[in-house]
mmCIF file of C-alpha atoms in Angstrom:
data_model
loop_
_atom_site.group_PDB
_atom_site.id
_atom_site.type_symbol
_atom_site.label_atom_id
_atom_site.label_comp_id
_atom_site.label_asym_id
_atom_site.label_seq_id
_atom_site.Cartn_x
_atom_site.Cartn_y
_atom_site.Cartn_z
ATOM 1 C CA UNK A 26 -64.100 -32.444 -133.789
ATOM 2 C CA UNK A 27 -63.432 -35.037 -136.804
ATOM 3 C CA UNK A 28 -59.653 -36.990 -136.870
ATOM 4 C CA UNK A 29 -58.216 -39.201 -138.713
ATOM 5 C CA UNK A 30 -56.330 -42.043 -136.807
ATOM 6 C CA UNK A 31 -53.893 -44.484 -137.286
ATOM 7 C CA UNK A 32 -55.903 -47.719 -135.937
ATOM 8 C CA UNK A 33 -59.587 -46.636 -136.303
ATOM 9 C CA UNK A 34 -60.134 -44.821 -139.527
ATOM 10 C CA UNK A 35 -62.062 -41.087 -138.454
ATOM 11 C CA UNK A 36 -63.503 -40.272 -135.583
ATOM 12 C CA UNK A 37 -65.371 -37.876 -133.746
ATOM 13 C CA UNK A 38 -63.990 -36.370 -130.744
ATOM 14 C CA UNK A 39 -64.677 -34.456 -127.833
ATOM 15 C CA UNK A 40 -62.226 -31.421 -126.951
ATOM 16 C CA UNK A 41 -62.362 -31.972 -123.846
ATOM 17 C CA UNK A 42 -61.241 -35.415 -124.318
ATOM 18 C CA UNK A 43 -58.075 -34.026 -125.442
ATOM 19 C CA UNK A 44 -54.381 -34.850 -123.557
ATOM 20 C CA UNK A 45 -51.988 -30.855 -123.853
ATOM 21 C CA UNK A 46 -48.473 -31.663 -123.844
ATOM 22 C CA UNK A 47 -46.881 -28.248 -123.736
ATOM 23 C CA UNK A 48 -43.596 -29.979 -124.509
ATOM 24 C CA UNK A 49 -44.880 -32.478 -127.414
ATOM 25 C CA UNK A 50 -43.451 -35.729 -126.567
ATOM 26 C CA UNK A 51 -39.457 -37.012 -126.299
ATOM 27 C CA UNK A 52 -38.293 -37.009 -130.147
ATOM 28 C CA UNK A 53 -42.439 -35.572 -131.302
ATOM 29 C CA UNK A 54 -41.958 -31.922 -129.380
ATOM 30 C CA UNK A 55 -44.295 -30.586 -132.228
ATOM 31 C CA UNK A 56 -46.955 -32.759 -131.575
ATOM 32 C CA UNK A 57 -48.831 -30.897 -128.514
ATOM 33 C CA UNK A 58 -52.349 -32.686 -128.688
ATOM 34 C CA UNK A 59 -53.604 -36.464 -128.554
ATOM 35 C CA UNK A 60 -56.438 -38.244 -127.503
ATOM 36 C CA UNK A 61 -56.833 -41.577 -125.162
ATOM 37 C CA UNK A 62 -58.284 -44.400 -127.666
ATOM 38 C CA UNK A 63 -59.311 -47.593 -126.184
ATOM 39 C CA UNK A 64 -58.426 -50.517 -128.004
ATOM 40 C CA UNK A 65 -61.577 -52.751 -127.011
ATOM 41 C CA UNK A 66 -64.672 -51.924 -125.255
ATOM 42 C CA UNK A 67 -63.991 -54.669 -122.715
ATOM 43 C CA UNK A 68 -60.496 -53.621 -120.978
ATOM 44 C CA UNK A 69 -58.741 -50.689 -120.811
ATOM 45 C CA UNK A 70 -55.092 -52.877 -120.568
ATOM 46 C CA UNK A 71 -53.562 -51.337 -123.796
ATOM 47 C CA UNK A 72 -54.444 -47.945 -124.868
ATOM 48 C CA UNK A 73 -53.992 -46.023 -127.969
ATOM 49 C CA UNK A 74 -52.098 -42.644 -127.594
ATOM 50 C CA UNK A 75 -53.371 -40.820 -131.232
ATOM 51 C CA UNK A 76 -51.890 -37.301 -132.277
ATOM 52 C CA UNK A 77 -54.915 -34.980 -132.969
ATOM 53 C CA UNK A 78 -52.494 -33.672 -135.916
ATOM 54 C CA UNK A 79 -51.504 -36.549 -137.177
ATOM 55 C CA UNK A 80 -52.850 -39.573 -137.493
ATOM 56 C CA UNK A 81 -50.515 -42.016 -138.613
ATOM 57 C CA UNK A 82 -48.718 -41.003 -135.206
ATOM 58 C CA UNK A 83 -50.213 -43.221 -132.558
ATOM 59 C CA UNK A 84 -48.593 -44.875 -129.778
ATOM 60 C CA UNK A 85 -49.186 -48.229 -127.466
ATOM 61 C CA UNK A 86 -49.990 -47.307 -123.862
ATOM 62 C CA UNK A 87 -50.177 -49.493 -121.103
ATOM 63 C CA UNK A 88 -51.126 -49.021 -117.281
ATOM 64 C CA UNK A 89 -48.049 -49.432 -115.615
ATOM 65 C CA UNK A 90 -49.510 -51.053 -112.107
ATOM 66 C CA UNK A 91 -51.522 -53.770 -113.812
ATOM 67 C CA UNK A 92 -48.044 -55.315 -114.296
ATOM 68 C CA UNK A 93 -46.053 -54.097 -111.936
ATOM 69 C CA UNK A 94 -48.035 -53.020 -109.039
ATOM 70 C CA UNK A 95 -44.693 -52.117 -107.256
ATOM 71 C CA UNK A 96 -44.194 -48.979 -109.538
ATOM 72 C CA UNK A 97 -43.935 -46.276 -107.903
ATOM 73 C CA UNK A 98 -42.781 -42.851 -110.217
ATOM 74 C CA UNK A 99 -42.044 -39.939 -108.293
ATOM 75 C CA UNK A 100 -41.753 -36.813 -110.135
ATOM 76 C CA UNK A 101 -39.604 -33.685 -109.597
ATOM 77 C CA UNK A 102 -40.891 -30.717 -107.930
ATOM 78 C CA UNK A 103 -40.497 -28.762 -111.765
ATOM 79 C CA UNK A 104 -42.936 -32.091 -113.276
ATOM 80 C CA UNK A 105 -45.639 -31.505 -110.328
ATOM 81 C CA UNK A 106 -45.565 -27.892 -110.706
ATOM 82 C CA UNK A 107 -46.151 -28.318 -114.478
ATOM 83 C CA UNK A 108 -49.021 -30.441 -114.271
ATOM 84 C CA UNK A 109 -50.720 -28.489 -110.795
ATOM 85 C CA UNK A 110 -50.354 -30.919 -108.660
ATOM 86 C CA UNK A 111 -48.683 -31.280 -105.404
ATOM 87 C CA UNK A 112 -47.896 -35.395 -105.113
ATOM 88 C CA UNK A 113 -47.162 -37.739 -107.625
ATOM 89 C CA UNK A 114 -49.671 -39.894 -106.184
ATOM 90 C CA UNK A 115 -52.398 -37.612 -107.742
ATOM 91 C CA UNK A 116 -51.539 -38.310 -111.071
ATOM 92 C CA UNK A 117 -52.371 -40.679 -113.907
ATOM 93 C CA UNK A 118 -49.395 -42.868 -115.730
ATOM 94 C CA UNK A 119 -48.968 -45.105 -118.874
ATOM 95 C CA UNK A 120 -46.266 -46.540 -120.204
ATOM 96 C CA UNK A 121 -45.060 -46.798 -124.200
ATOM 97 C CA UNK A 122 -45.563 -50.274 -125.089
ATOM 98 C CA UNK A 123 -43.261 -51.702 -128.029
ATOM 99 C CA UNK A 124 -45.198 -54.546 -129.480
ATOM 100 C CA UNK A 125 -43.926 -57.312 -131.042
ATOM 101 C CA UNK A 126 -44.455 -60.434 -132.898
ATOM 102 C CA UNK A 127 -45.013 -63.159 -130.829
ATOM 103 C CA UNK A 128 -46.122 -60.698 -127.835
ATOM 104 C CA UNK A 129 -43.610 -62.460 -125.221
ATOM 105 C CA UNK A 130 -40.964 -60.110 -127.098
ATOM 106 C CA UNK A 131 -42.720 -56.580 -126.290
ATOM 107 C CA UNK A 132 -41.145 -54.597 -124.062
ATOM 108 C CA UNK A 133 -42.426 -51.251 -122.158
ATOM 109 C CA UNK A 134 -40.360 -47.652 -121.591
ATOM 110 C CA UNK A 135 -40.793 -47.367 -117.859
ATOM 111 C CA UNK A 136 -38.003 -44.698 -117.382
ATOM 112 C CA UNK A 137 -40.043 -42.353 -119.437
ATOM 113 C CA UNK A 138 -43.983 -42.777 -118.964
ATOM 114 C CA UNK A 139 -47.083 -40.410 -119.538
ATOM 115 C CA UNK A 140 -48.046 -38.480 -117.106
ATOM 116 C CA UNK A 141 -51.383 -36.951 -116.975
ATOM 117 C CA UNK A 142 -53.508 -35.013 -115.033
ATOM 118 C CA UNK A 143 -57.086 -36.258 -115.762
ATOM 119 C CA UNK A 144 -58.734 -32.992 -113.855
ATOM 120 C CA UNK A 145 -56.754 -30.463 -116.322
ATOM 121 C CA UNK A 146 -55.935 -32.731 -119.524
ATOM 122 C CA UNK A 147 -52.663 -31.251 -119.034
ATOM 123 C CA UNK A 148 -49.781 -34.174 -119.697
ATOM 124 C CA UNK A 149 -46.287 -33.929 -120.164
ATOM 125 C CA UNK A 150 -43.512 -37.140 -120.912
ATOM 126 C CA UNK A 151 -41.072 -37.547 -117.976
ATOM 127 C CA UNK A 152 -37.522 -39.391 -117.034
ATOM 128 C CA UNK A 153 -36.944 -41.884 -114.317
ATOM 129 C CA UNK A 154 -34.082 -42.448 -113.708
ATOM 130 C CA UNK A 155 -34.312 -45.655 -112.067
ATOM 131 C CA UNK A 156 -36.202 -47.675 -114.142
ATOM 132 C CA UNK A 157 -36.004 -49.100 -117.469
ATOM 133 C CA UNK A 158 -36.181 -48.478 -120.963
ATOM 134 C CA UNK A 159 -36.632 -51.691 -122.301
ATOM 135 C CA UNK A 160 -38.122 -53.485 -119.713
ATOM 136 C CA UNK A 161 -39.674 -57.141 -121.686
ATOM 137 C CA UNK A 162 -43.251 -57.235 -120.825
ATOM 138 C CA UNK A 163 -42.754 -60.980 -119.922
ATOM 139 C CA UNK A 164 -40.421 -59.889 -117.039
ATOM 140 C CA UNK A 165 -43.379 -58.310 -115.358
ATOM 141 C CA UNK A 166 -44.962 -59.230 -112.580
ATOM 142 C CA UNK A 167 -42.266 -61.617 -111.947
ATOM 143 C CA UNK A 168 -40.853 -61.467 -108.307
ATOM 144 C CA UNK A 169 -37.092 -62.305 -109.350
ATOM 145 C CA UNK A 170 -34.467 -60.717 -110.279
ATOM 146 C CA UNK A 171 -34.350 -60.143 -113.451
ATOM 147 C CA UNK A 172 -37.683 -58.520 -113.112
ATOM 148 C CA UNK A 173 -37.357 -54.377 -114.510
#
């Protein structure tokens, strides 16, 4: 199938590529489908979430344990259930990246990340309720504490 997206002009797409929120996304409920875009060939560090529907609606991703291996979501019994799974350890997460100009001022929504499960395609955005919303990327990593 043919889209047109926000940072890579049209593209051709597998279906079964495709990420099913049943929920849409906190503040996008209508928006049900997107689509994993890498944004180089090389790393897979920050990821392109891109509406199926819509394509100036794209979001930053980022792997949450690349910089801040201490993450550790767990999901409610209701969020598990949802996605068919029985541990949150069986799961896939990224977290919405705010980027910003110089980069040292980004920040990323940790309280709320992506969850997906990459055998069904099936995702849904959750809450956690202890972490962050605005967590600066720059904090990451760090072991002090000030660190999200």
């Amino acid at each position: 199938m043919k889209i047109q997206t926000k940072y890579f002009g049209e593209l051709n797409i597998d279906d079964s590529t495709t990420l099913r929120f049943s929920d849409g996304l906190f503040g996008f409920e209508q928006e049900k489908e997107f689509v994993l875009l890498s944004f180089s060939e090389e790393e897979d560090f920050l990821l392109c979430l891109q509406s199926v529907k819509t394509p100036f609606l794209a979001f930053t991703l980022l792997n949450p344990f690349m910089v801040m291996p201490e993450y550790r979501p767990v999901l409610l019994q209701e969020d598990l259930q949802q996605l068919g799974v029985d541990k949150s350890e069986d799961l896939c997460y990224y977290v919405l990246c705010r980027v910003e100009n110089p980069v040292s001022k980004s920040t990323v929504n940790l309280r709320c990340p992506v969850v997906l499960n990459d055998q069904t395609r099936q995702a849904r955005q959750v809450i956690l309720d202890e972490y962050e919303m605005r967590c600066p990327l720059s904090s990451l990593g760090k072991k002090d504490d000030g660190a999200c």
